[in-house]
Amino acid sequence: MPADDLKPNEQIHPGKPVIVDRYTIGARINHWITAASLILLALSGLAMFHPSLFFLSGLFGGGQFTRFIHPWIGVVLFFSFLGLFLRFWKANLWRRDDGTWLARFRDVLANHEDNVPEVGKYNAGQKLVFWSMSVLIVILISSGLVAWDQYFSQYTTIDQKRLAILVHSIAAVAIIGVWIVHFYSAIWVRGTISAMTRGRVTGGWAWRHHRKWLRELVTRSSKGTGSSGQKPAK
Amino acid sequence: MFPPLPNPSTTETAPRFSEKDLIRRSASTVPAPEQQLTEVAKLIDVSKCIGCKACQTACIEWNDTHPEVGVFAGAFENPPDLTPDMFTLMRYSEWDNPETNELEWLIRKDGCMHCADPGCLKACPAPGAIVQYSNGIVDFVHENCIGCGYCIKGCPFNIPRISKVDHTAYKCTLCSDRVAVGQGPACAKACPTQAIVFGTKDEMKGWAAKRVEDLKSRGFANAGLYDPPGVGGTHVMYVLHHADQPELYSGLPKEPRISPLVEAWKGVTKYAGLTVLGVAAGVGLLHHLIMGPNRVTEADEERAEELTEGDSHARR
Ligand code: HEM
Ligand code: SF4
Ligand code: SF4
């Protein structure tokens, strides 16, 4: 049952409270580069999205620089997210329990997590965030290149550019929406942020939100010493 | 002959229109102007054009642009396309008229049409980078332009070009600076055959009607005026001998209008988009206010301790 693709770095440190390693320093740096680029992209993009938000271009030293830098940040985001994708895709593969979890999403929102199946490293919501960000970033970079007038204007027709910019703006709205969900979950579910800042969470957090993952880690560490016993925790 | 434009006066004259006469300003709103200026128009009579490019030269001269010395590409067009330094371009097409079996040389002066409903202005995200005066002139204001190229996507006529030097968009200004002091556009002034004339829009329509009548009497049954209603009419109009087939003239669009893709991008996407994001943030906030944070409890920590301790007992 090494189901959930446990990573070697995910170690349990017994104690009070138990501490569980969740992300390596590499994964965290990778994550925060991605986060910073997405936020800068959202701000610079929104400046060009709607006149009422044009003032945001002031954050980038004016419209000309906003126009210049936005696509370059997009390139950074693309490669940075590619790194995250390669690190996390396996743990985000859809499993049967995810459907059940999603069907009982109301219970999750109502703080009744006991009614949903035990969750591995990621729950269905996180997986959806992961996959929608992956798809949207591919859409955004490809439509963005078509709209990148400074370097790529000669490769497409005007009608293709029109379609690209329309798709780009819709995908941008969608990814900002997904980001809002992501950000809100990170702050609503207390104890989560430390996963991405210090790389570790408490055992209680793992028990409450990712119990299957915790059990698997415990099993692995006991296996490591040749023991066969897996303790049901009740 | 249409009365030629008078020579400029040598005394200083106050500009005839200014900021106060704006009816549209990109990515912003303007108060309705106090007075409505008389609409102006340039009429290009394709049937009279001899393709001499005097207008192109005059345009370069007046606007002080410096197009690169080009190469011969086997066609009369020079340069081969509009550029940030070439606001107007003579386009030449050869057409075998199937009815008469004769070769026709159709020459069109390409450039901004000064649409009454300008797609460039609709698409532009930078406040005040594109303006429209109540006399119909659509002008680009370079210090406000951010060089994004959205105007290119908005324009149904493929007109604006972005400079690689200052990264702002350029196109024909209808010589707004000359018109402001009672002059006509430089191209009209230079045209040796009066294929280009300039005046009020009504005058131009009247003059065009006479030209069309004349052409019809000479056997061009489909002669007509090109003032496309899809963009609300234009302030640069053509007299065409084959007005039923404007595409013959180097692809002049038959029914130009702002692309539905642009309308969707600048319309529903904006409003729906901002609403969706606002609602998403609002729902999050509301959920937090009602449900409060999802906290790990003491019991959770204890369970985890039991689980891991159970494990360390097993190890012993
Ligand atoms: C500044 C705002 C952000 C905060 C506070 C934040 C916070 C977090 C936290 C706490 C986690 C760990 C969740 C867990 O392990 O269960 C995480 C994971 C992740 N974050 Fe962010 N994040 C932010 C922005 C972003 C952005 C902009 C992106 C991408 C465009 C992103 C992509 C990811 C991905 C792919 C994961 C892996 C987890 C998964 O697959 O669901 N994050 N983030
Ligand atoms: S490039 Fe065109 S659309 Fe963009 S700011 Fe300049 S005038 Fe406006
Ligand atoms: S022809 Fe193009 S650039 Fe000129 S006013 Fe119309 S939309 Fe704008």
PDB file of N, CA and C in Angstrom, chain A residues 12 15-18 48-51 54 63-64 67 109-111 113 149-150 158 162-163 165-166 169-170 173 177 180 184 188-190 202-205 207-209 214 218 221-222 225 227 231 233, chain B residues 27 125-127 145-148 150 152-153 155 158 162 164 166-168 259 261-262 265 269-270 273-274 277 284 287-288 291-297 300-301 303-308 311 314-315:
ATOM      1  N   ILE A  12       8.394  11.700   9.805  1.00  0.00           N
ATOM      2  CA  ILE A  12       7.623  12.001  11.009  1.00  0.00           C
ATOM      3  C   ILE A  12       8.572  12.171  12.185  1.00  0.00           C
ATOM      4  N   GLY A  15       6.734  13.415  19.081  1.00  0.00           N
ATOM      5  CA  GLY A  15       6.917  14.454  20.092  1.00  0.00           C
ATOM      6  C   GLY A  15       5.583  15.054  20.420  1.00  0.00           C
ATOM      7  N   LYS A  16       5.626  16.191  21.095  1.00  0.00           N
ATOM      8  CA  LYS A  16       4.390  16.858  21.453  1.00  0.00           C
ATOM      9  C   LYS A  16       4.448  18.281  20.963  1.00  0.00           C
ATOM     10  N   PRO A  17       3.841  18.673  19.920  1.00  0.00           N
ATOM     11  CA  PRO A  17       3.097  17.810  19.004  1.00  0.00           C
ATOM     12  C   PRO A  17       4.037  17.065  18.058  1.00  0.00           C
ATOM     13  N   VAL A  18       3.435  16.101  17.392  1.00  0.00           N
ATOM     14  CA  VAL A  18       4.167  15.403  16.327  1.00  0.00           C
ATOM     15  C   VAL A  18       4.407  16.399  15.203  1.00  0.00           C
ATOM     16  N   MET A  48      -4.355  46.031 -17.584  1.00  0.00           N
ATOM     17  CA  MET A  48      -4.707  46.139 -19.000  1.00  0.00           C
ATOM     18  C   MET A  48      -6.090  45.552 -19.279  1.00  0.00           C
ATOM     19  N   PHE A  49      -6.661  44.903 -18.257  1.00  0.00           N
ATOM     20  CA  PHE A  49      -7.937  44.216 -18.440  1.00  0.00           C
ATOM     21  C   PHE A  49      -9.102  45.197 -18.425  1.00  0.00           C
ATOM     22  N   HIS A  50      -9.074  46.103 -17.486  1.00  0.00           N
ATOM     23  CA  HIS A  50     -10.224  46.993 -17.342  1.00  0.00           C
ATOM     24  C   HIS A  50      -9.762  48.404 -16.977  1.00  0.00           C
ATOM     25  N   PRO A  51     -10.334  49.410 -17.629  1.00  0.00           N
ATOM     26  CA  PRO A  51      -9.916  50.789 -17.361  1.00  0.00           C
ATOM     27  C   PRO A  51      -9.915  51.147 -15.877  1.00  0.00           C
ATOM     28  N   PHE A  54      -6.634  50.326 -14.418  1.00  0.00           N
ATOM     29  CA  PHE A  54      -5.404  50.763 -15.097  1.00  0.00           C
ATOM     30  C   PHE A  54      -4.413  51.360 -14.109  1.00  0.00           C
ATOM     31  N   GLY A  63       2.435  52.420 -17.714  1.00  0.00           N
ATOM     32  CA  GLY A  63       1.846  51.497 -18.672  1.00  0.00           C
ATOM     33  C   GLY A  63       2.863  50.816 -19.566  1.00  0.00           C
ATOM     34  N   GLN A  64       3.825  51.587 -20.074  1.00  0.00           N
ATOM     35  CA  GLN A  64       4.811  50.997 -20.992  1.00  0.00           C
ATOM     36  C   GLN A  64       5.565  49.846 -20.331  1.00  0.00           C
ATOM     37  N   ARG A  67       3.291  46.786 -19.759  1.00  0.00           N
ATOM     38  CA  ARG A  67       3.118  46.043 -21.014  1.00  0.00           C
ATOM     39  C   ARG A  67       4.366  45.212 -21.319  1.00  0.00           C
ATOM     40  N   LEU A 109     -17.044  22.031   3.884  1.00  0.00           N
ATOM     41  CA  LEU A 109     -17.256  23.458   4.112  1.00  0.00           C
ATOM     42  C   LEU A 109     -17.862  23.701   5.489  1.00  0.00           C
ATOM     43  N   ALA A 110     -18.646  22.736   5.962  1.00  0.00           N
ATOM     44  CA  ALA A 110     -19.319  22.906   7.239  1.00  0.00           C
ATOM     45  C   ALA A 110     -18.461  22.438   8.410  1.00  0.00           C
ATOM     46  N   ASN A 111     -17.169  22.229   8.148  1.00  0.00           N
ATOM     47  CA  ASN A 111     -16.249  21.783   9.193  1.00  0.00           C
ATOM     48  C   ASN A 111     -16.583  20.395   9.757  1.00  0.00           C
ATOM     49  N   GLU A 113     -15.323  17.348   8.773  1.00  0.00           N
ATOM     50  CA  GLU A 113     -14.444  16.547   7.943  1.00  0.00           C
ATOM     51  C   GLU A 113     -14.506  15.058   8.280  1.00  0.00           C
ATOM     52  N   ASP A 149       2.886  41.201 -28.857  1.00  0.00           N
ATOM     53  CA  ASP A 149       3.098  41.943 -30.089  1.00  0.00           C
ATOM     54  C   ASP A 149       4.571  42.223 -30.371  1.00  0.00           C
ATOM     55  N   GLN A 150       5.313  42.525 -29.314  1.00  0.00           N
ATOM     56  CA  GLN A 150       6.679  42.998 -29.510  1.00  0.00           C
ATOM     57  C   GLN A 150       7.547  41.988 -30.265  1.00  0.00           C
ATOM     58  N   ILE A 158      -4.414  38.616 -37.793  1.00  0.00           N
ATOM     59  CA  ILE A 158      -5.093  39.467 -36.819  1.00  0.00           C
ATOM     60  C   ILE A 158      -6.262  38.726 -36.180  1.00  0.00           C
ATOM     61  N   ARG A 162      -6.972  38.105 -32.262  1.00  0.00           N
ATOM     62  CA  ARG A 162      -8.218  38.476 -31.564  1.00  0.00           C
ATOM     63  C   ARG A 162      -8.719  37.316 -30.720  1.00  0.00           C
ATOM     64  N   LEU A 163      -8.690  36.128 -31.322  1.00  0.00           N
ATOM     65  CA  LEU A 163      -9.147  34.946 -30.591  1.00  0.00           C
ATOM     66  C   LEU A 163      -8.235  34.711 -29.383  1.00  0.00           C
ATOM     67  N   ILE A 165      -6.425  36.801 -27.628  1.00  0.00           N
ATOM     68  CA  ILE A 165      -6.556  37.748 -26.522  1.00  0.00           C
ATOM     69  C   ILE A 165      -7.861  37.509 -25.763  1.00  0.00           C
ATOM     70  N   LEU A 166      -8.890  37.065 -26.501  1.00  0.00           N
ATOM     71  CA  LEU A 166     -10.154  36.753 -25.837  1.00  0.00           C
ATOM     72  C   LEU A 166      -9.966  35.542 -24.919  1.00  0.00           C
ATOM     73  N   SER A 169      -7.867  36.437 -21.857  1.00  0.00           N
ATOM     74  CA  SER A 169      -8.511  37.181 -20.770  1.00  0.00           C
ATOM     75  C   SER A 169      -9.484  36.281 -19.995  1.00  0.00           C
ATOM     76  N   ILE A 170     -10.160  35.368 -20.707  1.00  0.00           N
ATOM     77  CA  ILE A 170     -11.066  34.469 -19.982  1.00  0.00           C
ATOM     78  C   ILE A 170     -10.264  33.525 -19.076  1.00  0.00           C
ATOM     79  N   VAL A 173      -9.065  35.353 -15.967  1.00  0.00           N
ATOM     80  CA  VAL A 173     -10.106  35.478 -14.950  1.00  0.00           C
ATOM     81  C   VAL A 173     -10.251  34.150 -14.206  1.00  0.00           C
ATOM     82  N   GLY A 177      -9.587  33.286 -10.238  1.00  0.00           N
ATOM     83  CA  GLY A 177     -10.620  32.641  -9.435  1.00  0.00           C
ATOM     84  C   GLY A 177     -10.085  31.415  -8.713  1.00  0.00           C
ATOM     85  N   ILE A 180      -7.989  32.437  -5.903  1.00  0.00           N
ATOM     86  CA  ILE A 180      -8.750  32.874  -4.729  1.00  0.00           C
ATOM     87  C   ILE A 180      -9.139  31.651  -3.892  1.00  0.00           C
ATOM     88  N   TYR A 184      -7.704  31.109  -0.242  1.00  0.00           N
ATOM     89  CA  TYR A 184      -8.648  31.042   0.868  1.00  0.00           C
ATOM     90  C   TYR A 184      -8.504  29.730   1.632  1.00  0.00           C
ATOM     91  N   TRP A 188      -7.944  29.516   5.487  1.00  0.00           N
ATOM     92  CA  TRP A 188      -9.102  29.029   6.258  1.00  0.00           C
ATOM     93  C   TRP A 188      -8.695  27.807   7.087  1.00  0.00           C
ATOM     94  N   VAL A 189      -7.988  26.884   6.428  1.00  0.00           N
ATOM     95  CA  VAL A 189      -7.560  25.674   7.129  1.00  0.00           C
ATOM     96  C   VAL A 189      -6.290  26.018   7.902  1.00  0.00           C
ATOM     97  N   ARG A 190      -6.471  26.381   9.159  1.00  0.00           N
ATOM     98  CA  ARG A 190      -5.337  26.860   9.960  1.00  0.00           C
ATOM     99  C   ARG A 190      -4.276  25.776  10.119  1.00  0.00           C
ATOM    100  N   THR A 202       1.896  20.048  11.761  1.00  0.00           N
ATOM    101  CA  THR A 202       1.819  19.249  12.986  1.00  0.00           C
ATOM    102  C   THR A 202       1.107  17.938  12.682  1.00  0.00           C
ATOM    103  N   GLY A 203       1.349  16.966  13.531  1.00  0.00           N
ATOM    104  CA  GLY A 203       0.681  15.675  13.367  1.00  0.00           C
ATOM    105  C   GLY A 203      -0.827  15.840  13.410  1.00  0.00           C
ATOM    106  N   GLY A 204      -1.291  16.745  14.269  1.00  0.00           N
ATOM    107  CA  GLY A 204      -2.732  16.965  14.390  1.00  0.00           C
ATOM    108  C   GLY A 204      -3.327  17.471  13.090  1.00  0.00           C
ATOM    109  N   TRP A 205      -2.597  18.341  12.428  1.00  0.00           N
ATOM    110  CA  TRP A 205      -3.068  18.868  11.129  1.00  0.00           C
ATOM    111  C   TRP A 205      -3.186  17.723  10.128  1.00  0.00           C
ATOM    112  N   TRP A 207      -3.457  14.544  10.829  1.00  0.00           N
ATOM    113  CA  TRP A 207      -4.531  13.649  11.277  1.00  0.00           C
ATOM    114  C   TRP A 207      -5.886  14.177  10.845  1.00  0.00           C
ATOM    115  N   ARG A 208      -6.071  15.469  10.997  1.00  0.00           N
ATOM    116  CA  ARG A 208      -7.367  16.065  10.729  1.00  0.00           C
ATOM    117  C   ARG A 208      -7.660  16.137   9.233  1.00  0.00           C
ATOM    118  N   HIS A 209      -6.653  16.493   8.452  1.00  0.00           N
ATOM    119  CA  HIS A 209      -6.943  16.794   7.037  1.00  0.00           C
ATOM    120  C   HIS A 209      -6.378  15.778   6.051  1.00  0.00           C
ATOM    121  N   LEU A 214      -0.940  10.455   6.652  1.00  0.00           N
ATOM    122  CA  LEU A 214      -0.251  10.276   7.931  1.00  0.00           C
ATOM    123  C   LEU A 214      -0.085   8.795   8.248  1.00  0.00           C
ATOM    124  N   VAL A 218       3.357   6.679   8.784  1.00  0.00           N
ATOM    125  CA  VAL A 218       3.635   5.896   9.992  1.00  0.00           C
ATOM    126  C   VAL A 218       3.985   4.464   9.606  1.00  0.00           C
ATOM    127  N   SER A 221       7.450   4.251   8.194  1.00  0.00           N
ATOM    128  CA  SER A 221       8.569   4.352   9.124  1.00  0.00           C
ATOM    129  C   SER A 221       8.659   3.098   9.990  1.00  0.00           C
ATOM    130  N   SER A 222       7.511   2.443  10.281  1.00  0.00           N
ATOM    131  CA  SER A 222       7.611   1.208  11.059  1.00  0.00           C
ATOM    132  C   SER A 222       8.169   0.082  10.202  1.00  0.00           C
ATOM    133  N   THR A 225      11.885  -0.364  10.113  1.00  0.00           N
ATOM    134  CA  THR A 225      12.592  -1.072  11.179  1.00  0.00           C
ATOM    135  C   THR A 225      12.186  -2.540  11.225  1.00  0.00           C
ATOM    136  N   SER A 227       9.302  -3.893  11.487  1.00  0.00           N
ATOM    137  CA  SER A 227       8.075  -4.254  12.196  1.00  0.00           C
ATOM    138  C   SER A 227       6.940  -4.464  11.205  1.00  0.00           C
ATOM    139  N   LYS A 231      -0.759   0.085  13.311  1.00  0.00           N
ATOM    140  CA  LYS A 231      -1.686   0.332  14.409  1.00  0.00           C
ATOM    141  C   LYS A 231      -2.894   1.105  13.940  1.00  0.00           C
ATOM    142  N   ALA A 233      -5.602   3.591  14.815  1.00  0.00           N
ATOM    143  CA  ALA A 233      -5.361   4.598  15.841  1.00  0.00           C
ATOM    144  C   ALA A 233      -6.459   4.697  16.873  1.00  0.00           C
TER     145      ALA A 233
ATOM    146  N   ALA B  27     -10.400  53.981 -22.887  1.00  0.00           N
ATOM    147  CA  ALA B  27     -10.343  53.549 -21.488  1.00  0.00           C
ATOM    148  C   ALA B  27     -10.699  54.668 -20.510  1.00  0.00           C
ATOM    149  N   PRO B 125      -6.487  49.836 -24.023  1.00  0.00           N
ATOM    150  CA  PRO B 125      -6.604  49.787 -22.571  1.00  0.00           C
ATOM    151  C   PRO B 125      -6.027  51.017 -21.869  1.00  0.00           C
ATOM    152  N   ALA B 126      -5.352  51.885 -22.607  1.00  0.00           N
ATOM    153  CA  ALA B 126      -4.638  52.991 -21.961  1.00  0.00           C
ATOM    154  C   ALA B 126      -5.472  54.267 -22.032  1.00  0.00           C
ATOM    155  N   PRO B 127      -5.793  54.846 -20.871  1.00  0.00           N
ATOM    156  CA  PRO B 127      -6.630  56.045 -20.875  1.00  0.00           C
ATOM    157  C   PRO B 127      -6.018  57.160 -21.727  1.00  0.00           C
ATOM    158  N   CYS B 145       0.236  56.153 -24.883  1.00  0.00           N
ATOM    159  CA  CYS B 145       0.210  54.809 -25.480  1.00  0.00           C
ATOM    160  C   CYS B 145       1.192  53.900 -24.746  1.00  0.00           C
ATOM    161  N   ILE B 146       0.766  52.653 -24.491  1.00  0.00           N
ATOM    162  CA  ILE B 146       1.659  51.721 -23.799  1.00  0.00           C
ATOM    163  C   ILE B 146       2.227  50.670 -24.752  1.00  0.00           C
ATOM    164  N   GLY B 147       1.848  50.730 -26.020  1.00  0.00           N
ATOM    165  CA  GLY B 147       2.457  49.851 -27.012  1.00  0.00           C
ATOM    166  C   GLY B 147       1.978  48.413 -26.990  1.00  0.00           C
ATOM    167  N   CYS B 148       0.778  48.185 -26.473  1.00  0.00           N
ATOM    168  CA  CYS B 148       0.308  46.807 -26.306  1.00  0.00           C
ATOM    169  C   CYS B 148      -0.165  46.162 -27.610  1.00  0.00           C
ATOM    170  N   TYR B 150      -3.206  46.384 -28.825  1.00  0.00           N
ATOM    171  CA  TYR B 150      -4.633  46.031 -28.812  1.00  0.00           C
ATOM    172  C   TYR B 150      -5.390  46.736 -29.944  1.00  0.00           C
ATOM    173  N   ILE B 152      -4.434  47.175 -32.887  1.00  0.00           N
ATOM    174  CA  ILE B 152      -4.293  46.372 -34.101  1.00  0.00           C
ATOM    175  C   ILE B 152      -5.400  45.320 -34.141  1.00  0.00           C
ATOM    176  N   LYS B 153      -5.687  44.732 -32.974  1.00  0.00           N
ATOM    177  CA  LYS B 153      -6.717  43.696 -32.908  1.00  0.00           C
ATOM    178  C   LYS B 153      -8.106  44.313 -33.045  1.00  0.00           C
ATOM    179  N   CYS B 155      -8.915  47.105 -34.826  1.00  0.00           N
ATOM    180  CA  CYS B 155      -9.168  47.782 -36.107  1.00  0.00           C
ATOM    181  C   CYS B 155      -9.637  46.807 -37.177  1.00  0.00           C
ATOM    182  N   ASN B 158      -6.945  46.807 -40.400  1.00  0.00           N
ATOM    183  CA  ASN B 158      -5.519  46.479 -40.286  1.00  0.00           C
ATOM    184  C   ASN B 158      -4.639  47.706 -40.509  1.00  0.00           C
ATOM    185  N   ILE B 162       2.960  49.371 -34.646  1.00  0.00           N
ATOM    186  CA  ILE B 162       3.705  49.757 -33.441  1.00  0.00           C
ATOM    187  C   ILE B 162       5.164  49.983 -33.796  1.00  0.00           C
ATOM    188  N   LYS B 164       9.086  50.054 -33.382  1.00  0.00           N
ATOM    189  CA  LYS B 164      10.086  49.318 -32.604  1.00  0.00           C
ATOM    190  C   LYS B 164      11.015  50.305 -31.898  1.00  0.00           C
ATOM    191  N   ASP B 166       9.969  53.669 -30.387  1.00  0.00           N
ATOM    192  CA  ASP B 166       9.419  54.216 -29.136  1.00  0.00           C
ATOM    193  C   ASP B 166       8.265  53.369 -28.601  1.00  0.00           C
ATOM    194  N   HIS B 167       7.983  52.221 -29.219  1.00  0.00           N
ATOM    195  CA  HIS B 167       6.955  51.295 -28.749  1.00  0.00           C
ATOM    196  C   HIS B 167       5.599  51.969 -28.551  1.00  0.00           C
ATOM    197  N   THR B 168       5.231  52.819 -29.490  1.00  0.00           N
ATOM    198  CA  THR B 168       3.871  53.351 -29.465  1.00  0.00           C
ATOM    199  C   THR B 168       3.266  53.155 -30.862  1.00  0.00           C
ATOM    200  N   SER B 259     -14.802  43.216 -34.973  1.00  0.00           N
ATOM    201  CA  SER B 259     -14.951  41.762 -34.886  1.00  0.00           C
ATOM    202  C   SER B 259     -15.757  41.367 -33.646  1.00  0.00           C
ATOM    203  N   LEU B 261     -15.284  38.918 -31.900  1.00  0.00           N
ATOM    204  CA  LEU B 261     -14.322  38.475 -30.878  1.00  0.00           C
ATOM    205  C   LEU B 261     -13.891  39.664 -30.024  1.00  0.00           C
ATOM    206  N   VAL B 262     -13.676  40.810 -30.692  1.00  0.00           N
ATOM    207  CA  VAL B 262     -13.263  42.013 -29.964  1.00  0.00           C
ATOM    208  C   VAL B 262     -14.416  42.515 -29.093  1.00  0.00           C
ATOM    209  N   TRP B 265     -14.552  40.301 -26.099  1.00  0.00           N
ATOM    210  CA  TRP B 265     -13.389  40.547 -25.236  1.00  0.00           C
ATOM    211  C   TRP B 265     -13.570  41.841 -24.449  1.00  0.00           C
ATOM    212  N   THR B 269     -16.799  39.780 -21.397  1.00  0.00           N
ATOM    213  CA  THR B 269     -15.680  39.234 -20.622  1.00  0.00           C
ATOM    214  C   THR B 269     -15.322  40.133 -19.448  1.00  0.00           C
ATOM    215  N   LYS B 270     -15.269  41.445 -19.711  1.00  0.00           N
ATOM    216  CA  LYS B 270     -14.897  42.371 -18.648  1.00  0.00           C
ATOM    217  C   LYS B 270     -15.885  42.331 -17.495  1.00  0.00           C
ATOM    218  N   GLY B 273     -16.244  38.857 -15.964  1.00  0.00           N
ATOM    219  CA  GLY B 273     -14.988  38.528 -15.289  1.00  0.00           C
ATOM    220  C   GLY B 273     -14.871  39.202 -13.935  1.00  0.00           C
ATOM    221  N   LEU B 274     -15.073  40.524 -13.918  1.00  0.00           N
ATOM    222  CA  LEU B 274     -14.948  41.233 -12.647  1.00  0.00           C
ATOM    223  C   LEU B 274     -16.000  40.750 -11.653  1.00  0.00           C
ATOM    224  N   LEU B 277     -14.920  37.348 -10.147  1.00  0.00           N
ATOM    225  CA  LEU B 277     -13.855  37.487  -9.161  1.00  0.00           C
ATOM    226  C   LEU B 277     -14.378  38.121  -7.875  1.00  0.00           C
ATOM    227  N   GLY B 284     -15.793  33.713  -0.210  1.00  0.00           N
ATOM    228  CA  GLY B 284     -14.733  33.320   0.724  1.00  0.00           C
ATOM    229  C   GLY B 284     -14.871  34.054   2.040  1.00  0.00           C
ATOM    230  N   HIS B 287     -17.954  32.933   3.947  1.00  0.00           N
ATOM    231  CA  HIS B 287     -17.760  31.615   4.529  1.00  0.00           C
ATOM    232  C   HIS B 287     -16.945  31.725   5.807  1.00  0.00           C
ATOM    233  N   HIS B 288     -15.921  32.574   5.752  1.00  0.00           N
ATOM    234  CA  HIS B 288     -15.066  32.698   6.924  1.00  0.00           C
ATOM    235  C   HIS B 288     -15.818  33.347   8.079  1.00  0.00           C
ATOM    236  N   MET B 291     -18.466  30.426   9.184  1.00  0.00           N
ATOM    237  CA  MET B 291     -17.932  29.166   9.686  1.00  0.00           C
ATOM    238  C   MET B 291     -16.730  29.338  10.601  1.00  0.00           C
ATOM    239  N   GLY B 292     -16.049  30.457  10.463  1.00  0.00           N
ATOM    240  CA  GLY B 292     -14.830  30.633  11.238  1.00  0.00           C
ATOM    241  C   GLY B 292     -13.737  29.748  10.700  1.00  0.00           C
ATOM    242  N   PRO B 293     -12.540  29.888  11.261  1.00  0.00           N
ATOM    243  CA  PRO B 293     -11.407  29.102  10.763  1.00  0.00           C
ATOM    244  C   PRO B 293     -11.578  27.620  11.073  1.00  0.00           C
ATOM    245  N   ASN B 294     -10.933  26.802  10.287  1.00  0.00           N
ATOM    246  CA  ASN B 294     -10.920  25.356  10.493  1.00  0.00           C
ATOM    247  C   ASN B 294      -9.651  25.023  11.281  1.00  0.00           C
ATOM    248  N   ARG B 295      -9.809  24.892  12.613  1.00  0.00           N
ATOM    249  CA  ARG B 295      -8.629  24.749  13.487  1.00  0.00           C
ATOM    250  C   ARG B 295      -8.355  23.307  13.838  1.00  0.00           C
ATOM    251  N   VAL B 296      -7.093  22.990  13.963  1.00  0.00           N
ATOM    252  CA  VAL B 296      -6.692  21.679  14.458  1.00  0.00           C
ATOM    253  C   VAL B 296      -6.945  21.668  15.967  1.00  0.00           C
ATOM    254  N   THR B 297      -7.572  20.597  16.484  1.00  0.00           N
ATOM    255  CA  THR B 297      -7.890  20.571  17.909  1.00  0.00           C
ATOM    256  C   THR B 297      -6.814  19.825  18.698  1.00  0.00           C
ATOM    257  N   ASP B 300      -7.002  16.232  17.944  1.00  0.00           N
ATOM    258  CA  ASP B 300      -6.317  15.820  16.711  1.00  0.00           C
ATOM    259  C   ASP B 300      -4.842  15.549  16.996  1.00  0.00           C
ATOM    260  N   GLU B 301      -4.238  16.476  17.748  1.00  0.00           N
ATOM    261  CA  GLU B 301      -2.807  16.312  18.047  1.00  0.00           C
ATOM    262  C   GLU B 301      -2.583  15.027  18.845  1.00  0.00           C
ATOM    263  N   ARG B 303      -4.410  12.327  18.874  1.00  0.00           N
ATOM    264  CA  ARG B 303      -4.571  11.173  17.992  1.00  0.00           C
ATOM    265  C   ARG B 303      -3.275  10.900  17.214  1.00  0.00           C
ATOM    266  N   ALA B 304      -2.705  11.985  16.713  1.00  0.00           N
ATOM    267  CA  ALA B 304      -1.475  11.835  15.930  1.00  0.00           C
ATOM    268  C   ALA B 304      -0.363  11.288  16.803  1.00  0.00           C
ATOM    269  N   GLU B 305      -0.339  11.766  18.070  1.00  0.00           N
ATOM    270  CA  GLU B 305       0.705  11.283  18.983  1.00  0.00           C
ATOM    271  C   GLU B 305       0.520   9.795  19.257  1.00  0.00           C
ATOM    272  N   GLU B 306      -0.740   9.416  19.500  1.00  0.00           N
ATOM    273  CA  GLU B 306      -1.012   7.990  19.732  1.00  0.00           C
ATOM    274  C   GLU B 306      -0.549   7.154  18.551  1.00  0.00           C
ATOM    275  N   LEU B 307      -0.887   7.648  17.367  1.00  0.00           N
ATOM    276  CA  LEU B 307      -0.562   6.900  16.151  1.00  0.00           C
ATOM    277  C   LEU B 307       0.946   6.714  16.024  1.00  0.00           C
ATOM    278  N   THR B 308       1.683   7.804  16.215  1.00  0.00           N
ATOM    279  CA  THR B 308       3.134   7.688  16.048  1.00  0.00           C
ATOM    280  C   THR B 308       3.761   6.942  17.223  1.00  0.00           C
ATOM    281  N   ASP B 311       3.466   3.420  16.902  1.00  0.00           N
ATOM    282  CA  ASP B 311       4.493   3.008  15.965  1.00  0.00           C
ATOM    283  C   ASP B 311       5.832   2.822  16.678  1.00  0.00           C
ATOM    284  N   ALA B 314       5.910  -0.271  18.679  1.00  0.00           N
ATOM    285  CA  ALA B 314       6.105  -1.431  17.822  1.00  0.00           C
ATOM    286  C   ALA B 314       7.574  -1.618  17.498  1.00  0.00           C
ATOM    287  N   ARG B 315       8.264  -0.496  17.403  1.00  0.00           N
ATOM    288  CA  ARG B 315       9.665  -0.569  17.021  1.00  0.00           C
ATOM    289  C   ARG B 315      10.519  -1.178  18.134  1.00  0.00           C
TER     290      ARG B 315
END
